[in-house]
mmCIF file of C-alpha atoms and ligand atoms in Angstrom:
data_model
loop_
_atom_site.group_PDB
_atom_site.id
_atom_site.type_symbol
_atom_site.label_atom_id
_atom_site.label_comp_id
_atom_site.label_asym_id
_atom_site.label_seq_id
_atom_site.Cartn_x
_atom_site.Cartn_y
_atom_site.Cartn_z
ATOM 1 C CA MET A 255 -0.223 -0.141 0.174
ATOM 2 C CA PRO A 256 1.496 3.878 -0.596
ATOM 3 C CA LEU A 257 1.697 5.529 2.558
ATOM 4 C CA SER A 258 -1.209 7.700 3.080
ATOM 5 C CA LYS A 259 -1.895 11.786 4.795
ATOM 6 C CA ARG A 260 -5.566 11.509 5.202
ATOM 7 C CA GLY A 261 -7.034 11.075 8.652
ATOM 8 C CA LYS A 262 -7.300 7.714 9.942
ATOM 9 C CA SER A 263 -11.174 7.580 10.140
ATOM 10 C CA THR A 264 -11.354 9.288 6.179
ATOM 11 C CA GLU A 265 -8.780 6.792 5.169
ATOM 12 C CA GLN A 266 -10.609 3.291 6.146
ATOM 13 C CA ILE A 267 -13.936 4.761 5.027
ATOM 14 C CA HIS A 268 -12.220 6.076 1.833
ATOM 15 C CA HIS A 269 -10.005 3.413 1.647
ATOM 16 C CA PRO A 270 -9.275 1.803 -2.192
ATOM 17 C CA TYR A 271 -12.077 -0.784 -3.379
ATOM 18 C CA ARG A 272 -13.186 -2.111 -6.857
ATOM 19 C CA PRO A 273 -16.829 -3.770 -6.191
ATOM 20 C CA PRO A 274 -17.731 -5.956 -8.834
ATOM 21 C CA GLU A 275 -18.912 -4.449 -12.163
ATOM 22 C CA GLY A 276 -22.694 -3.121 -11.651
ATOM 23 C CA TRP A 277 -22.534 -3.574 -7.789
ATOM 24 C CA ASP A 278 -21.920 -0.465 -6.265
ATOM 25 C CA ALA A 279 -22.072 -1.284 -2.831
ATOM 26 C CA VAL A 280 -19.693 0.052 -0.101
ATOM 27 C CA PRO A 281 -18.756 -3.281 2.029
ATOM 28 C CA VAL A 282 -16.144 -5.507 1.091
ATOM 29 C CA PRO A 283 -17.493 -9.125 0.405
ATOM 30 C CA VAL A 284 -16.861 -12.012 2.184
ATOM 31 C CA HIS A 285 -14.650 -13.741 -0.130
ATOM 32 C CA LYS A 286 -14.173 -17.857 0.975
ATOM 33 C CA ALA A 287 -12.324 -20.470 -1.153
ATOM 34 C CA SER A 288 -10.239 -23.231 -0.482
ATOM 35 C CA THR A 289 -9.748 -24.061 -4.204
ATOM 36 C CA VAL A 290 -9.140 -21.082 -6.490
ATOM 37 C CA LEU A 291 -9.326 -22.640 -10.507
ATOM 38 C CA PHE A 292 -6.838 -21.574 -13.152
ATOM 39 C CA ARG A 293 -7.873 -20.533 -16.147
ATOM 40 C CA ASP A 294 -5.978 -23.124 -17.811
ATOM 41 C CA THR A 295 -3.126 -25.701 -17.318
ATOM 42 C CA ALA A 296 -0.303 -22.869 -18.786
ATOM 43 C CA ALA A 297 -1.865 -20.748 -16.017
ATOM 44 C CA LEU A 298 -1.161 -23.545 -13.452
ATOM 45 C CA HIS A 299 2.108 -23.896 -14.664
ATOM 46 C CA ARG A 300 2.998 -20.222 -14.439
ATOM 47 C CA PRO A 301 5.240 -19.182 -11.624
ATOM 48 C CA ARG A 302 3.894 -17.441 -8.837
ATOM 49 C CA SER A 303 4.387 -13.742 -9.541
ATOM 50 C CA ARG A 304 5.725 -11.875 -6.787
ATOM 51 C CA GLU A 305 4.566 -8.302 -8.184
ATOM 52 C CA GLY A 306 0.698 -7.608 -7.327
ATOM 53 C CA VAL A 307 -1.839 -10.147 -6.173
ATOM 54 C CA THR A 308 -2.173 -13.737 -8.172
ATOM 55 C CA TYR A 309 -4.866 -16.124 -6.392
ATOM 56 C CA ARG A 310 -2.970 -19.415 -6.380
ATOM 57 C CA TYR A 311 -5.008 -20.935 -2.708
ATOM 58 C CA GLY A 312 -7.644 -19.717 -0.457
ATOM 59 C CA LEU A 313 -5.006 -20.459 2.233
ATOM 60 C CA GLN A 314 -2.684 -17.389 1.077
ATOM 61 C CA GLY A 315 -5.498 -14.863 1.168
ATOM 62 C CA THR A 316 -9.301 -14.235 -0.404
ATOM 63 C CA PRO A 317 -10.026 -10.492 -2.480
ATOM 64 C CA SER A 318 -11.158 -10.310 1.359
ATOM 65 C CA SER A 319 -8.245 -10.936 3.588
ATOM 66 C CA PHE A 320 -6.166 -8.574 0.987
ATOM 67 C CA THR A 321 -8.301 -5.632 0.882
ATOM 68 C CA LEU A 322 -8.015 -5.884 5.143
ATOM 69 C CA ALA A 323 -4.261 -6.557 5.063
ATOM 70 C CA ALA A 324 -4.515 -3.374 2.859
ATOM 71 C CA ARG A 325 -6.245 -1.342 5.237
ATOM 72 C CA ILE A 326 -4.503 -2.697 8.217
ATOM 73 C CA ALA A 327 -1.077 -1.737 6.294
ATOM 74 C CA THR A 328 -2.883 2.121 5.828
ATOM 75 C CA LEU A 329 -3.714 2.251 9.520
ATOM 76 C CA GLU A 330 -0.119 1.243 10.694
ATOM 77 C CA GLN A 331 1.514 3.477 8.051
ATOM 78 C CA ALA A 332 3.340 0.323 6.647
ATOM 79 C CA THR A 333 3.489 -0.650 2.952
ATOM 80 C CA HIS A 334 2.871 -4.276 3.917
ATOM 81 C CA CYS A 335 0.748 -6.409 6.097
ATOM 82 C CA VAL A 336 0.411 -10.280 6.723
ATOM 83 C CA LEU A 337 -2.622 -11.408 8.454
ATOM 84 C CA VAL A 338 -2.615 -14.295 11.268
ATOM 85 C CA PRO A 339 -5.215 -15.453 12.735
ATOM 86 C CA SER A 340 -4.273 -14.235 16.182
ATOM 87 C CA GLY A 341 -2.510 -11.919 18.259
ATOM 88 C CA GLN A 342 0.090 -14.544 19.449
ATOM 89 C CA ALA A 343 0.334 -16.112 15.910
ATOM 90 C CA ALA A 344 1.367 -12.451 15.460
ATOM 91 C CA ILE A 345 4.227 -12.490 18.362
ATOM 92 C CA THR A 346 5.328 -15.691 17.342
ATOM 93 C CA LEU A 347 6.046 -14.746 13.182
ATOM 94 C CA PRO A 348 8.710 -12.597 13.468
ATOM 95 C CA GLY A 349 10.593 -14.538 15.892
ATOM 96 C CA MET A 350 10.100 -17.460 13.769
ATOM 97 C CA ALA A 351 11.097 -15.559 10.243
ATOM 98 C CA LEU A 352 13.928 -13.870 11.889
ATOM 99 C CA LEU A 353 15.946 -15.767 14.260
ATOM 100 C CA LYS A 354 17.977 -19.183 14.131
ATOM 101 C CA PRO A 355 19.498 -21.019 16.945
ATOM 102 C CA GLY A 356 22.507 -19.701 18.605
ATOM 103 C CA ASP A 357 20.578 -16.115 18.311
ATOM 104 C CA GLU A 358 19.764 -14.052 21.214
ATOM 105 C CA VAL A 359 16.543 -11.689 21.424
ATOM 106 C CA LEU A 360 15.578 -8.943 23.902
ATOM 107 C CA LEU A 361 12.737 -8.752 25.776
ATOM 108 C CA PRO A 362 11.334 -5.916 27.434
ATOM 109 C CA ASP A 363 10.476 -7.232 31.101
ATOM 110 C CA ASN A 364 7.252 -5.727 31.085
ATOM 111 C CA VAL A 365 6.689 -7.382 27.925
ATOM 112 C CA TYR A 366 2.813 -9.188 27.178
ATOM 113 C CA GLY A 367 2.953 -12.458 29.304
ATOM 114 C CA GLN A 368 2.690 -14.244 26.493
ATOM 115 C CA SER A 369 5.537 -12.702 24.424
ATOM 116 C CA ARG A 370 8.021 -14.111 28.032
ATOM 117 C CA HIS A 371 6.374 -17.225 27.278
ATOM 118 C CA LEU A 372 7.358 -17.706 23.984
ATOM 119 C CA ALA A 373 10.921 -16.622 24.407
ATOM 120 C CA ARG A 374 10.751 -19.434 27.561
ATOM 121 C CA GLY A 375 9.182 -22.535 26.108
ATOM 122 C CA LEU A 376 8.805 -22.760 22.195
ATOM 123 C CA LEU A 377 12.269 -19.988 21.252
ATOM 124 C CA SER A 378 14.604 -21.892 24.128
ATOM 125 C CA ARG A 379 13.797 -24.914 22.447
ATOM 126 C CA LEU A 380 14.750 -23.659 19.459
ATOM 127 C CA GLY A 381 18.240 -22.749 20.886
ATOM 128 C CA ILE A 382 17.362 -19.311 20.685
ATOM 129 C CA SER A 383 18.315 -17.372 23.715
ATOM 130 C CA HIS A 384 16.579 -14.123 25.487
ATOM 131 C CA ARG A 385 17.305 -11.129 28.068
ATOM 132 C CA PHE A 386 14.907 -9.370 29.269
ATOM 133 C CA TYR A 387 15.983 -5.451 29.634
ATOM 134 C CA ASP A 388 14.396 -2.457 31.170
ATOM 135 C CA PRO A 389 12.335 -0.364 29.096
ATOM 136 C CA LEU A 390 13.113 3.083 30.789
ATOM 137 C CA ASP A 391 17.025 2.472 30.680
ATOM 138 C CA ALA A 392 18.438 2.533 27.310
ATOM 139 C CA ALA A 393 21.865 3.082 28.344
ATOM 140 C CA GLY A 394 21.975 -0.445 30.010
ATOM 141 C CA PHE A 395 19.453 -1.878 27.198
ATOM 142 C CA ALA A 396 22.485 -0.937 25.049
ATOM 143 C CA ALA A 397 25.138 -2.619 27.398
ATOM 144 C CA LEU A 398 23.045 -5.908 26.778
ATOM 145 C CA LEU A 399 23.162 -5.793 22.950
ATOM 146 C CA SER A 400 25.835 -8.223 21.475
ATOM 147 C CA ASP A 401 26.603 -9.845 18.676
ATOM 148 C CA ARG A 402 24.108 -12.576 19.241
ATOM 149 C CA THR A 403 21.397 -10.074 19.481
ATOM 150 C CA ARG A 404 19.571 -10.534 16.432
ATOM 151 C CA LEU A 405 16.117 -9.236 17.606
ATOM 152 C CA VAL A 406 14.860 -6.529 19.867
ATOM 153 C CA TRP A 407 11.313 -7.060 20.897
ATOM 154 C CA LEU A 408 9.391 -3.761 21.972
ATOM 155 C CA GLU A 409 6.163 -3.111 23.780
ATOM 156 C CA ALA A 410 4.607 0.638 24.089
ATOM 157 C CA ALA A 411 3.218 1.155 26.476
ATOM 158 C CA GLY A 412 4.279 -2.359 28.408
ATOM 159 C CA SER A 413 1.651 -4.950 29.618
ATOM 160 C CA ILE A 414 0.334 -4.763 33.000
ATOM 161 C CA THR A 415 2.498 -2.190 34.832
ATOM 162 C CA MET A 416 2.013 0.456 31.737
ATOM 163 C CA GLU A 417 5.565 2.342 31.737
ATOM 164 C CA PHE A 418 6.216 3.700 28.167
ATOM 165 C CA PRO A 419 9.867 2.694 26.774
ATOM 166 C CA ASP A 420 12.600 5.000 25.914
ATOM 167 C CA LEU A 421 11.689 4.019 22.422
ATOM 168 C CA ILE A 422 14.316 6.998 20.782
ATOM 169 C CA GLY A 423 17.072 5.651 23.280
ATOM 170 C CA LEU A 424 16.173 1.845 22.202
ATOM 171 C CA LEU A 425 15.650 2.222 18.851
ATOM 172 C CA SER A 426 18.801 4.566 18.323
ATOM 173 C CA ALA A 427 20.990 1.712 20.298
ATOM 174 C CA CYS A 428 19.875 -0.864 18.064
ATOM 175 C CA LYS A 429 20.268 1.250 14.773
ATOM 176 C CA ALA A 430 23.816 1.809 15.843
ATOM 177 C CA ARG A 431 24.274 -1.928 15.702
ATOM 178 C CA GLY A 432 22.072 -2.918 12.602
ATOM 179 C CA VAL A 433 19.682 -5.180 14.965
ATOM 180 C CA ALA A 434 16.253 -5.158 13.627
ATOM 181 C CA THR A 435 13.274 -4.340 15.858
ATOM 182 C CA ALA A 436 9.543 -5.692 16.110
ATOM 183 C CA MET A 437 7.086 -3.742 18.370
ATOM 184 C CA ASP A 438 4.055 -4.977 19.933
ATOM 185 C CA ASN A 439 1.836 -2.213 19.286
ATOM 186 C CA THR A 440 -1.929 -3.260 20.351
ATOM 187 C CA TRP A 441 -1.652 -0.577 22.655
ATOM 188 C CA GLY A 442 -0.917 2.271 20.365
ATOM 189 C CA ALA A 443 -3.531 -0.063 17.398
ATOM 190 C CA GLY A 444 -2.017 2.798 15.005
ATOM 191 C CA MET A 445 -3.665 5.173 16.934
ATOM 192 C CA ALA A 446 -0.784 6.378 19.696
ATOM 193 C CA PHE A 447 1.837 6.919 17.150
ATOM 194 C CA ASN A 448 3.823 6.168 14.051
ATOM 195 C CA ALA A 449 5.815 2.855 14.827
ATOM 196 C CA PHE A 450 7.293 3.284 11.568
ATOM 197 C CA GLU A 451 8.343 6.721 12.269
ATOM 198 C CA LEU A 452 8.840 7.681 16.098
ATOM 199 C CA ALA A 453 11.575 10.693 15.217
ATOM 200 C CA PRO A 454 13.059 11.729 11.734
ATOM 201 C CA GLY A 455 14.783 8.726 10.133
ATOM 202 C CA LEU A 456 14.383 6.304 13.167
ATOM 203 C CA GLY A 457 11.540 3.538 13.468
ATOM 204 C CA VAL A 458 10.554 -0.243 13.976
ATOM 205 C CA ASP A 459 11.446 -2.358 11.601
ATOM 206 C CA ILE A 460 8.124 -4.626 12.240
ATOM 207 C CA SER A 461 4.959 -3.386 14.239
ATOM 208 C CA MET A 462 2.553 -6.329 15.306
ATOM 209 C CA GLN A 463 -0.479 -5.787 16.702
ATOM 210 C CA ALA A 464 -3.700 -8.310 18.312
ATOM 211 C CA LEU A 465 -6.468 -7.061 15.737
ATOM 212 C CA THR A 466 -8.619 -8.736 18.524
ATOM 213 C CA LYS A 467 -8.304 -5.226 20.739
ATOM 214 C CA PHE A 468 -9.167 -2.190 19.250
ATOM 215 C CA ALA A 469 -9.200 -3.228 15.328
ATOM 216 C CA SER A 470 -11.939 -5.819 15.732
ATOM 217 C CA GLY A 471 -13.462 -3.436 18.862
ATOM 218 C CA GLY A 472 -16.148 -6.195 18.837
ATOM 219 C CA ALA A 473 -14.601 -8.460 21.585
ATOM 220 C CA ASP A 474 -16.198 -11.577 19.383
ATOM 221 C CA VAL A 475 -12.949 -12.455 16.956
ATOM 222 C CA LEU A 476 -9.257 -13.254 17.225
ATOM 223 C CA MET A 477 -6.834 -11.840 14.741
ATOM 224 C CA GLY A 478 -3.325 -10.652 14.406
ATOM 225 C CA ALA A 479 -1.485 -8.315 12.097
ATOM 226 C CA VAL A 480 2.349 -7.692 10.810
ATOM 227 C CA CYS A 481 3.249 -5.281 9.346
ATOM 228 C CA THR A 482 6.533 -3.658 7.869
ATOM 229 C CA ARG A 483 7.859 -0.748 5.326
ATOM 230 C CA ASP A 484 10.379 -3.482 4.636
ATOM 231 C CA ALA A 485 9.807 -5.429 1.275
ATOM 232 C CA ALA A 486 12.493 -8.119 2.065
ATOM 233 C CA MET A 487 11.219 -8.229 5.562
ATOM 234 C CA HIS A 488 7.929 -8.658 4.721
ATOM 235 C CA ARG A 489 8.909 -11.415 2.331
ATOM 236 C CA ARG A 490 10.504 -12.906 5.431
ATOM 237 C CA MET A 491 7.033 -12.775 7.254
ATOM 238 C CA ASP A 492 5.277 -13.996 4.046
ATOM 239 C CA GLU A 493 7.378 -17.196 3.744
ATOM 240 C CA MET A 494 6.790 -18.095 7.714
ATOM 241 C CA TYR A 495 3.365 -17.439 7.386
ATOM 242 C CA GLU A 496 3.264 -19.918 4.670
ATOM 243 C CA PHE A 497 5.481 -22.561 6.926
ATOM 244 C CA LEU A 498 3.156 -22.164 9.131
ATOM 245 C CA GLY A 499 -0.288 -22.380 7.497
ATOM 246 C CA TYR A 500 -1.582 -19.407 9.538
ATOM 247 C CA GLY A 501 -4.571 -18.896 7.102
ATOM 248 C CA VAL A 502 -7.614 -16.265 8.541
ATOM 249 C CA GLY A 503 -11.015 -17.215 8.391
ATOM 250 C CA GLN A 504 -12.493 -14.809 6.066
ATOM 251 C CA ASN A 505 -15.805 -14.073 8.542
ATOM 252 C CA ASP A 506 -13.206 -13.272 10.855
ATOM 253 C CA VAL A 507 -11.845 -10.709 8.434
ATOM 254 C CA GLU A 508 -15.730 -9.359 7.404
ATOM 255 C CA LEU A 509 -15.697 -8.531 11.692
ATOM 256 C CA VAL A 510 -12.080 -6.652 11.355
ATOM 257 C CA LEU A 511 -12.951 -4.926 8.162
ATOM 258 C CA ARG A 512 -16.518 -4.108 9.808
ATOM 259 C CA GLY A 513 -14.779 -2.556 12.882
ATOM 260 C CA LEU A 514 -11.979 -0.098 11.200
ATOM 261 C CA PRO A 515 -14.083 2.689 10.236
ATOM 262 C CA SER A 516 -15.074 3.441 14.015
ATOM 263 C CA LEU A 517 -11.525 2.397 15.226
ATOM 264 C CA PRO A 518 -10.420 6.567 15.450
ATOM 265 C CA LEU A 519 -14.152 7.141 17.285
ATOM 266 C CA ARG A 520 -13.994 4.163 19.661
ATOM 267 C CA TYR A 521 -9.985 4.929 20.509
ATOM 268 C CA ARG A 522 -10.607 8.459 20.846
ATOM 269 C CA ALA A 523 -13.914 7.772 23.299
ATOM 270 C CA GLN A 524 -11.760 5.085 25.082
ATOM 271 C CA GLU A 525 -8.901 6.918 25.922
ATOM 272 C CA ALA A 526 -10.415 10.081 26.853
ATOM 273 C CA ALA A 527 -12.772 7.721 29.594
ATOM 274 C CA ALA A 528 -9.815 5.766 30.617
ATOM 275 C CA ARG A 529 -7.450 9.016 31.168
ATOM 276 C CA GLU A 530 -10.092 10.798 33.231
ATOM 277 C CA LEU A 531 -11.081 7.507 35.133
ATOM 278 C CA ALA A 532 -7.066 6.938 35.760
ATOM 279 C CA LEU A 533 -7.046 11.021 36.730
ATOM 280 C CA TRP A 534 -9.778 10.311 39.205
ATOM 281 C CA MET A 535 -7.962 6.771 40.984
ATOM 282 C CA GLN A 536 -5.089 8.821 41.619
ATOM 283 C CA GLN A 537 -7.487 10.912 43.872
ATOM 284 C CA GLN A 538 -8.750 8.037 45.836
ATOM 285 C CA PRO A 539 -7.303 7.067 49.696
ATOM 286 C CA ALA A 540 -6.733 3.484 48.889
ATOM 287 C CA VAL A 541 -5.186 3.897 45.436
ATOM 288 C CA ALA A 542 -0.642 4.530 46.011
ATOM 289 C CA ARG A 543 -0.380 4.913 42.542
ATOM 290 C CA VAL A 544 -2.161 4.913 39.284
ATOM 291 C CA LEU A 545 0.073 3.781 36.027
ATOM 292 C CA HIS A 546 -1.041 5.029 32.754
ATOM 293 C CA PRO A 547 1.254 6.598 30.046
ATOM 294 C CA ALA A 548 -0.541 9.925 29.896
ATOM 295 C CA VAL A 549 -0.716 10.252 33.494
ATOM 296 C CA PRO A 550 2.306 12.694 34.763
ATOM 297 C CA GLY A 551 4.412 11.045 37.789
ATOM 298 C CA SER A 552 3.712 7.311 35.902
ATOM 299 C CA PRO A 553 6.965 5.000 34.284
ATOM 300 C CA GLY A 554 8.097 6.519 31.499
ATOM 301 C CA HIS A 555 6.010 9.390 31.160
ATOM 302 C CA ALA A 556 8.170 12.092 29.575
ATOM 303 C CA HIS A 557 8.500 9.470 26.912
ATOM 304 C CA TRP A 558 5.242 9.119 25.788
ATOM 305 C CA ARG A 559 5.432 12.762 25.212
ATOM 306 C CA GLU A 560 8.425 12.653 23.243
ATOM 307 C CA VAL A 561 6.681 10.140 20.733
ATOM 308 C CA SER A 562 3.088 10.771 20.915
ATOM 309 C CA GLY A 563 0.444 12.388 19.221
ATOM 310 C CA GLY A 564 -1.415 12.480 22.658
ATOM 311 C CA GLY A 565 -3.116 8.605 22.180
ATOM 312 C CA SER A 566 -3.151 6.760 25.148
ATOM 313 C CA GLY A 567 -5.263 3.542 24.698
ATOM 314 C CA CYS A 568 -7.399 2.364 27.179
ATOM 315 C CA LEU A 569 -5.806 0.587 30.176
ATOM 316 C CA PHE A 570 -4.449 1.613 32.981
ATOM 317 C CA SER A 571 -3.430 0.256 35.939
ATOM 318 C CA ALA A 572 -3.882 1.433 39.961
ATOM 319 C CA VAL A 573 -1.446 -0.448 42.709
ATOM 320 C CA PHE A 574 -3.519 0.249 45.800
ATOM 321 C CA LYS A 575 -1.543 0.728 49.173
ATOM 322 C CA PRO A 576 -0.286 -2.139 50.810
ATOM 323 C CA ALA A 577 -2.345 -2.147 53.730
ATOM 324 C CA TYR A 578 -4.586 -3.672 51.728
ATOM 325 C CA ALA A 579 -4.421 -7.236 51.678
ATOM 326 C CA PRO A 580 -5.074 -9.213 48.469
ATOM 327 C CA ALA A 581 -7.862 -10.948 49.334
ATOM 328 C CA GLN A 582 -9.447 -7.119 49.874
ATOM 329 C CA VAL A 583 -8.520 -5.806 46.734
ATOM 330 C CA ASP A 584 -10.073 -9.332 44.953
ATOM 331 C CA ALA A 585 -13.192 -8.427 46.971
ATOM 332 C CA PHE A 586 -13.171 -4.975 45.580
ATOM 333 C CA VAL A 587 -13.088 -6.273 41.841
ATOM 334 C CA ASP A 588 -16.214 -8.874 42.859
ATOM 335 C CA ALA A 589 -18.042 -6.146 43.758
ATOM 336 C CA LEU A 590 -18.229 -3.958 40.865
ATOM 337 C CA HIS A 591 -20.774 -4.488 38.022
ATOM 338 C CA CYS A 592 -19.715 -2.129 35.117
ATOM 339 C CA PHE A 593 -16.367 -4.192 34.958
ATOM 340 C CA GLY A 594 -16.140 -8.002 33.700
ATOM 341 C CA ILE A 595 -13.330 -9.742 35.178
ATOM 342 C CA GLY A 596 -11.526 -11.596 31.996
ATOM 343 C CA TYR A 597 -8.904 -11.221 29.625
ATOM 344 C CA SER A 598 -8.460 -9.512 26.409
ATOM 345 C CA TRP A 599 -9.582 -5.505 26.215
ATOM 346 C CA ALA A 600 -10.902 -2.811 23.875
ATOM 347 C CA GLY A 601 -14.388 -4.612 23.422
ATOM 348 C CA PRO A 602 -17.593 -2.376 24.547
ATOM 349 C CA MET A 603 -17.190 -3.794 27.850
ATOM 350 C CA SER A 604 -15.156 -2.260 30.646
ATOM 351 C CA LEU A 605 -12.945 -5.146 32.353
ATOM 352 C CA ALA A 606 -10.667 -5.588 35.907
ATOM 353 C CA VAL A 607 -8.273 -8.145 36.793
ATOM 354 C CA PRO A 608 -6.361 -8.217 39.400
ATOM 355 C CA TYR A 609 -2.610 -8.925 38.751
ATOM 356 C CA ASP A 610 0.148 -10.748 41.119
ATOM 357 C CA LEU A 611 3.487 -9.606 39.820
ATOM 358 C CA SER A 612 5.906 -11.277 41.847
ATOM 359 C CA HIS A 613 6.267 -14.099 39.683
ATOM 360 C CA SER A 614 6.163 -12.434 36.076
ATOM 361 C CA ARG A 615 8.965 -10.471 36.113
ATOM 362 C CA SER A 616 12.639 -10.665 35.937
ATOM 363 C CA LEU A 617 13.462 -7.588 37.275
ATOM 364 C CA PRO A 618 12.242 -4.798 39.702
ATOM 365 C CA LEU A 619 9.339 -2.903 39.585
ATOM 366 C CA PRO A 620 9.900 0.759 39.251
ATOM 367 C CA TRP A 621 9.153 1.536 42.696
ATOM 368 C CA PRO A 622 9.894 0.354 45.723
ATOM 369 C CA PRO A 623 7.802 -2.647 47.442
ATOM 370 C CA GLU A 624 6.891 -0.295 51.043
ATOM 371 C CA ALA A 625 5.047 1.776 48.180
ATOM 372 C CA GLY A 626 2.941 -0.247 46.309
ATOM 373 C CA GLY A 627 0.761 -3.522 47.059
ATOM 374 C CA THR A 628 -1.894 -5.279 44.906
ATOM 375 C CA LEU A 629 -2.074 -3.762 41.047
ATOM 376 C CA VAL A 630 -5.577 -4.157 39.633
ATOM 377 C CA ARG A 631 -5.658 -3.405 35.621
ATOM 378 C CA PHE A 632 -8.536 -1.627 33.844
ATOM 379 C CA ALA A 633 -9.761 -1.875 30.298
ATOM 380 C CA ILE A 634 -12.541 0.965 29.674
ATOM 381 C CA GLY A 635 -14.539 0.025 27.474
ATOM 382 C CA LEU A 636 -17.522 1.711 25.617
ATOM 383 C CA GLU A 637 -19.978 2.713 28.846
ATOM 384 C CA ASP A 638 -20.881 5.823 29.778
ATOM 385 C CA VAL A 639 -18.001 7.251 32.153
ATOM 386 C CA GLU A 640 -20.230 8.033 35.087
ATOM 387 C CA ASP A 641 -21.507 5.296 35.214
ATOM 388 C CA LEU A 642 -18.003 3.673 35.511
ATOM 389 C CA ARG A 643 -17.164 6.385 38.160
ATOM 390 C CA ALA A 644 -19.944 5.721 39.829
ATOM 391 C CA ASP A 645 -19.473 2.037 40.174
ATOM 392 C CA LEU A 646 -15.646 2.407 41.150
ATOM 393 C CA SER A 647 -16.781 4.544 43.790
ATOM 394 C CA GLN A 648 -19.176 2.161 45.209
ATOM 395 C CA ALA A 649 -16.650 -0.693 45.414
ATOM 396 C CA LEU A 650 -13.783 1.804 46.853
ATOM 397 C CA ALA A 651 -16.265 2.233 49.509
ATOM 398 C CA LEU A 652 -16.585 -1.404 50.441
ATOM 399 C CA LEU A 653 -12.942 -1.461 50.879
ATOM 400 C CA ASP A 654 -12.937 0.455 54.218
HETATM 401 C C1 LIG B 923 -4.277 -9.334 23.715
HETATM 402 C C2 LIG B 923 -2.596 -9.243 23.293
HETATM 403 C C3 LIG B 923 -1.894 -9.915 22.470
HETATM 404 C C4 LIG B 923 -2.735 -11.062 21.953
HETATM 405 O O1 LIG B 923 -3.754 -10.932 21.191
HETATM 406 P P1 LIG B 923 -4.428 -12.424 20.913
HETATM 407 O O2 LIG B 923 -5.343 -12.169 19.466
HETATM 408 O O3 LIG B 923 -5.281 -12.307 22.565
HETATM 409 O O4 LIG B 923 -3.530 -13.753 20.872
HETATM 410 C C5 LIG B 923 -0.975 -9.284 21.968
HETATM 411 N N1 LIG B 923 0.036 -8.538 22.645
HETATM 412 C C6 LIG B 923 -0.886 -7.706 23.665
HETATM 413 C C7 LIG B 923 -0.425 -6.381 24.386
HETATM 414 C C8 LIG B 923 -2.076 -8.277 23.923
HETATM 415 O O5 LIG B 923 -2.817 -6.746 24.914
#
C-alpha cells in the first residue's frame, strides 16, 4: 500500500476498493475458498508472481483478506501486512522468521505475558536465547546488545505496569548496531503514534498488533497483523506465514473490516474515558499510584510525550496501598458491576483484573515494594464514564 496523508477515519472509509461491475456497494464482500480455479494448465504452470496479487489457493488469502491487510497497512502507515489468526500468532511470526539457533532476542521486562512464555518455551527449545531489559533504561539496554542479538522486541506501553519505553533511546541503540526491531503495537493500534517513524528516520522494522483488541472492537474475533515498510522483511514474514499455515477465517476478516471505520472514534472515546478515570482513581485514598503513560508521574510519561500525538489507549492500572491485602482487593473487583473480570480488552465492556507480579518479572518494579501493594488492571470500554466512576466509587467504599 502507498502511504497516505489523510485522517485515520477518512482513510478507512474511503480506502480503495473496486466492487464487482454493476454492484456499487461500499462493504467488502466475504470471499471464501480453498480451491481457486486456474483458467488452464498454462496458468497452473506459470510461476508465482511476486508482483501484485495472484490468487492460487485460499490459504494465501482471498480478495476480502487482501483488502483487510491493505487497510491495516494503511492504519499502521506501513506498506506491507500479513494477517494471522491471533495476536499470539503475530508475536510468534517475527521470531520464527528472523531467528535461528544461537541467536538472542531481547525483551522488555514488562512484555505481554505470552511473549515471555514464548521466549522461555518455544524459542528456548529451538536454541534461541533471550534476556530481559528495563524499557526505561536505554544505556543499560545498549550494554546488553551483543553480536548474538538478532532481534529486539519492544512494547509501548508495556503490559500491566504500563511503563512507556524510551523508544528513541532504545531504537537509536539498535540502529547503531544494525539489530532488527519488532514492536507489539496492540496498545497504540496505529492510533497513538507511527511506529515506523517515531523520530525522523527512526522507527521499528516490524509492528504487530492483536486485531482482536481495538481493530475489531467487538470482543468477538481473534486475529493479528504483522506490518512492515521493508519489502525484504515482508517476504520473510510471508514465507514463515506459509510454513506455519497461518490462514485467517473470512468471516473474521469481515468482522474486522466492519470495525475499522469506527476504530478512530472508539479509540478516542475509550482513551478519553480511561484517562479521566485514571486521574480520578489517583485521587482515591486507597490507591498508592496509578500507572498510565499519559498521567504525569507514571513511569515513562516523558517518553510517551516524546513520541505520542496524544493517544493513550484504554488501559490503566491502579496499585493499591500495601495496607490492603490481596483478598480485600479481590473483594473490590468482585464488587464491581460494570466491569467484567476477564482477559483481552478494547471491546465494548470494561474489564478489571487483579495481578500478582511477583512471579512474572525478572527485574525490580519501578517503585519500591513499600510504595505499592496489589495491582488491578482496568480496561475501559464504551459504557458511560459516569456509570463507571460511580461503580468504582461504590466498590472502593466497601474497602474500608
Ligand atoms: C491480547 C494481546 C495480544 C495477543 O492477542 P490474542 O489475539 O489474544 O492472541 C498480544 N499483545 C498484547 C499487548 C495483547 O494485549
